[in-house]
Amino acid sequence: MKDIVFIHNLTIETIIGVFNWEHKIKQSLILDLDIQWDNSAPAANDDLSLALDYSAVADFTQIYCSARQFELIETLGEKLCQVLFKKFPIEEIRLKITKPDALENARVGIVIERAR
């Protein structure tokens, strides 16, 4: 059985997009991260030091995304997964990135799943 630590509705402001006007302003993205993590040790010992620090993951994600500029959310998603694997001892990530203002009448985005 897989344990999942999730961080949903993480809103970040970043420069993202292919159009010239998108290179000049920050836009909102909404990220949902589902992180496979073995919760058995922290649960058995009731020990925070054994748990995944989801606050650190959220803070790192926000800082990483806000400090960079990409044309495609696909590129942002791929790069973010790579650095999260390097920074945290996680096994798998399911990352959803929504670009809420991309279309007037719909919410669009991507979902990627990566394993170590």
PDB file of C-alpha atoms in Angstrom:
ATOM      1  CA  MET A   1       0.000   0.000   0.000  1.00  0.00           C
ATOM      2  CA  LYS A   2       1.213   3.496  -0.809  1.00  0.00           C
ATOM      3  CA  ASP A   3       1.150   6.383   1.617  1.00  0.00           C
ATOM      4  CA  ILE A   4       0.596   9.823   0.160  1.00  0.00           C
ATOM      5  CA  VAL A   5       1.461  13.198   1.614  1.00  0.00           C
ATOM      6  CA  PHE A   6      -0.435  15.835  -0.324  1.00  0.00           C
ATOM      7  CA  ILE A   7      -0.125  19.563  -0.763  1.00  0.00           C
ATOM      8  CA  HIS A   8      -3.077  20.910  -2.736  1.00  0.00           C
ATOM      9  CA  ASN A   9      -4.035  24.361  -3.967  1.00  0.00           C
ATOM     10  CA  LEU A  10      -0.545  25.791  -3.517  1.00  0.00           C
ATOM     11  CA  THR A  11      -0.775  29.107  -5.348  1.00  0.00           C
ATOM     12  CA  ILE A  12       2.380  30.591  -6.785  1.00  0.00           C
ATOM     13  CA  GLU A  13       3.090  33.720  -8.784  1.00  0.00           C
ATOM     14  CA  THR A  14       5.609  33.322 -11.584  1.00  0.00           C
ATOM     15  CA  ILE A  15       6.454  34.441 -15.081  1.00  0.00           C
ATOM     16  CA  ILE A  16       5.187  31.714 -17.391  1.00  0.00           C
ATOM     17  CA  GLY A  17       4.025  31.609 -20.987  1.00  0.00           C
ATOM     18  CA  VAL A  18       4.959  31.843 -24.640  1.00  0.00           C
ATOM     19  CA  PHE A  19       3.440  35.211 -25.524  1.00  0.00           C
ATOM     20  CA  ASN A  20       5.370  38.470 -25.199  1.00  0.00           C
ATOM     21  CA  TRP A  21       2.889  39.914 -22.715  1.00  0.00           C
ATOM     22  CA  GLU A  22       3.328  36.833 -20.514  1.00  0.00           C
ATOM     23  CA  HIS A  23       7.061  37.528 -20.210  1.00  0.00           C
ATOM     24  CA  LYS A  24       6.332  40.849 -18.501  1.00  0.00           C
ATOM     25  CA  ILE A  25       3.923  39.943 -15.703  1.00  0.00           C
ATOM     26  CA  LYS A  26       3.639  37.278 -13.060  1.00  0.00           C
ATOM     27  CA  GLN A  27       0.697  34.916 -13.373  1.00  0.00           C
ATOM     28  CA  SER A  28      -0.903  32.609 -10.855  1.00  0.00           C
ATOM     29  CA  LEU A  29      -0.433  28.872 -11.042  1.00  0.00           C
ATOM     30  CA  ILE A  30      -2.112  26.376  -8.742  1.00  0.00           C
ATOM     31  CA  LEU A  31      -0.116  23.284  -7.835  1.00  0.00           C
ATOM     32  CA  ASP A  32      -1.314  19.999  -6.366  1.00  0.00           C
ATOM     33  CA  LEU A  33       1.424  17.638  -5.223  1.00  0.00           C
ATOM     34  CA  ASP A  34       0.753  14.035  -4.223  1.00  0.00           C
ATOM     35  CA  ILE A  35       3.982  12.652  -2.811  1.00  0.00           C
ATOM     36  CA  GLN A  36       4.533   8.973  -2.157  1.00  0.00           C
ATOM     37  CA  TRP A  37       6.204   8.635   1.211  1.00  0.00           C
ATOM     38  CA  ASP A  38       6.413   5.812   3.726  1.00  0.00           C
ATOM     39  CA  ASN A  39       4.473   7.120   6.726  1.00  0.00           C
ATOM     40  CA  SER A  40       4.876   3.938   8.796  1.00  0.00           C
ATOM     41  CA  ALA A  41       7.917   5.050  10.852  1.00  0.00           C
ATOM     42  CA  PRO A  42       6.583   8.482  11.836  1.00  0.00           C
ATOM     43  CA  ALA A  43       3.165   6.986  12.583  1.00  0.00           C
ATOM     44  CA  ALA A  44       4.531   4.088  14.662  1.00  0.00           C
ATOM     45  CA  ASN A  45       6.784   6.372  16.696  1.00  0.00           C
ATOM     46  CA  ASP A  46       4.610   9.496  16.716  1.00  0.00           C
ATOM     47  CA  ASP A  47       7.816  11.296  15.763  1.00  0.00           C
ATOM     48  CA  LEU A  48       7.761  14.441  13.655  1.00  0.00           C
ATOM     49  CA  SER A  49      11.467  14.144  12.842  1.00  0.00           C
ATOM     50  CA  LEU A  50      10.706  10.965  10.855  1.00  0.00           C
ATOM     51  CA  ALA A  51       7.907  12.562   8.831  1.00  0.00           C
ATOM     52  CA  LEU A  52       8.093  14.378   5.515  1.00  0.00           C
ATOM     53  CA  ASP A  53       8.181  18.101   6.266  1.00  0.00           C
ATOM     54  CA  TYR A  54       5.385  19.208   3.968  1.00  0.00           C
ATOM     55  CA  SER A  55       5.916  22.803   5.025  1.00  0.00           C
ATOM     56  CA  ALA A  56       9.502  22.633   3.745  1.00  0.00           C
ATOM     57  CA  VAL A  57       8.308  21.036   0.494  1.00  0.00           C
ATOM     58  CA  ALA A  58       5.677  23.756  -0.003  1.00  0.00           C
ATOM     59  CA  ASP A  59       8.107  26.568   0.830  1.00  0.00           C
ATOM     60  CA  PHE A  60      10.797  25.167  -1.456  1.00  0.00           C
ATOM     61  CA  THR A  61       8.281  24.703  -4.281  1.00  0.00           C
ATOM     62  CA  GLN A  62       7.029  28.261  -3.951  1.00  0.00           C
ATOM     63  CA  ILE A  63      10.532  29.759  -3.888  1.00  0.00           C
ATOM     64  CA  TYR A  64      11.757  27.594  -6.779  1.00  0.00           C
ATOM     65  CA  CYS A  65       8.815  28.380  -9.050  1.00  0.00           C
ATOM     66  CA  SER A  66       8.670  32.080  -8.234  1.00  0.00           C
ATOM     67  CA  ALA A  67      12.374  32.599  -8.925  1.00  0.00           C
ATOM     68  CA  ARG A  68      12.355  31.081 -12.412  1.00  0.00           C
ATOM     69  CA  GLN A  69      10.803  31.802 -15.771  1.00  0.00           C
ATOM     70  CA  PHE A  70       9.544  29.154 -18.180  1.00  0.00           C
ATOM     71  CA  GLU A  71       7.530  29.271 -21.360  1.00  0.00           C
ATOM     72  CA  LEU A  72       5.753  25.958 -20.755  1.00  0.00           C
ATOM     73  CA  ILE A  73       4.133  24.593 -17.634  1.00  0.00           C
ATOM     74  CA  GLU A  74       5.337  21.203 -18.875  1.00  0.00           C
ATOM     75  CA  THR A  75       8.939  22.374 -18.471  1.00  0.00           C
ATOM     76  CA  LEU A  76       8.250  23.861 -15.056  1.00  0.00           C
ATOM     77  CA  GLY A  77       6.641  20.599 -13.941  1.00  0.00           C
ATOM     78  CA  GLU A  78       9.495  18.434 -15.148  1.00  0.00           C
ATOM     79  CA  LYS A  79      12.190  20.641 -13.604  1.00  0.00           C
ATOM     80  CA  LEU A  80      10.300  20.936 -10.321  1.00  0.00           C
ATOM     81  CA  CYS A  81       9.989  17.154  -9.994  1.00  0.00           C
ATOM     82  CA  GLN A  82      13.718  16.765 -10.654  1.00  0.00           C
ATOM     83  CA  VAL A  83      14.735  19.224  -7.934  1.00  0.00           C
ATOM     84  CA  LEU A  84      12.228  17.830  -5.429  1.00  0.00           C
ATOM     85  CA  PHE A  85      13.769  14.375  -5.885  1.00  0.00           C
ATOM     86  CA  LYS A  86      17.212  15.869  -5.233  1.00  0.00           C
ATOM     87  CA  LYS A  87      16.150  17.901  -2.197  1.00  0.00           C
ATOM     88  CA  PHE A  88      13.808  15.456  -0.426  1.00  0.00           C
ATOM     89  CA  PRO A  89      13.912  11.650   0.020  1.00  0.00           C
ATOM     90  CA  ILE A  90      10.617  11.042  -1.752  1.00  0.00           C
ATOM     91  CA  GLU A  91       9.733   8.026  -3.880  1.00  0.00           C
ATOM     92  CA  GLU A  92       7.147   9.284  -6.366  1.00  0.00           C
ATOM     93  CA  ILE A  93       5.409  12.524  -7.247  1.00  0.00           C
ATOM     94  CA  ARG A  94       2.136  13.250  -8.970  1.00  0.00           C
ATOM     95  CA  LEU A  95       2.142  16.935  -9.851  1.00  0.00           C
ATOM     96  CA  LYS A  96      -0.811  18.861 -11.223  1.00  0.00           C
ATOM     97  CA  ILE A  97      -0.230  22.410 -12.442  1.00  0.00           C
ATOM     98  CA  THR A  98      -3.268  24.502 -13.280  1.00  0.00           C
ATOM     99  CA  LYS A  99      -2.996  27.771 -15.183  1.00  0.00           C
ATOM    100  CA  PRO A 100      -6.357  29.250 -14.196  1.00  0.00           C
ATOM    101  CA  ASP A 101      -6.296  32.304 -16.454  1.00  0.00           C
ATOM    102  CA  ALA A 102      -5.078  30.613 -19.647  1.00  0.00           C
ATOM    103  CA  LEU A 103      -8.585  30.246 -21.080  1.00  0.00           C
ATOM    104  CA  GLU A 104     -11.572  32.418 -20.381  1.00  0.00           C
ATOM    105  CA  ASN A 105     -14.100  29.602 -20.064  1.00  0.00           C
ATOM    106  CA  ALA A 106     -12.038  26.715 -18.661  1.00  0.00           C
ATOM    107  CA  ARG A 107      -9.247  25.743 -16.303  1.00  0.00           C
ATOM    108  CA  VAL A 108      -6.331  24.072 -18.036  1.00  0.00           C
ATOM    109  CA  GLY A 109      -3.099  22.478 -16.959  1.00  0.00           C
ATOM    110  CA  ILE A 110      -1.005  19.356 -16.836  1.00  0.00           C
ATOM    111  CA  VAL A 111      -0.556  16.310 -14.656  1.00  0.00           C
ATOM    112  CA  ILE A 112       2.754  14.482 -14.556  1.00  0.00           C
ATOM    113  CA  GLU A 113       3.826  11.482 -12.538  1.00  0.00           C
ATOM    114  CA  ARG A 114       7.466  10.724 -11.865  1.00  0.00           C
ATOM    115  CA  ALA A 115       9.243   8.062  -9.834  1.00  0.00           C
ATOM    116  CA  ARG A 116      12.748   8.020  -8.477  1.00  0.00           C
TER     117      ARG A 116
END
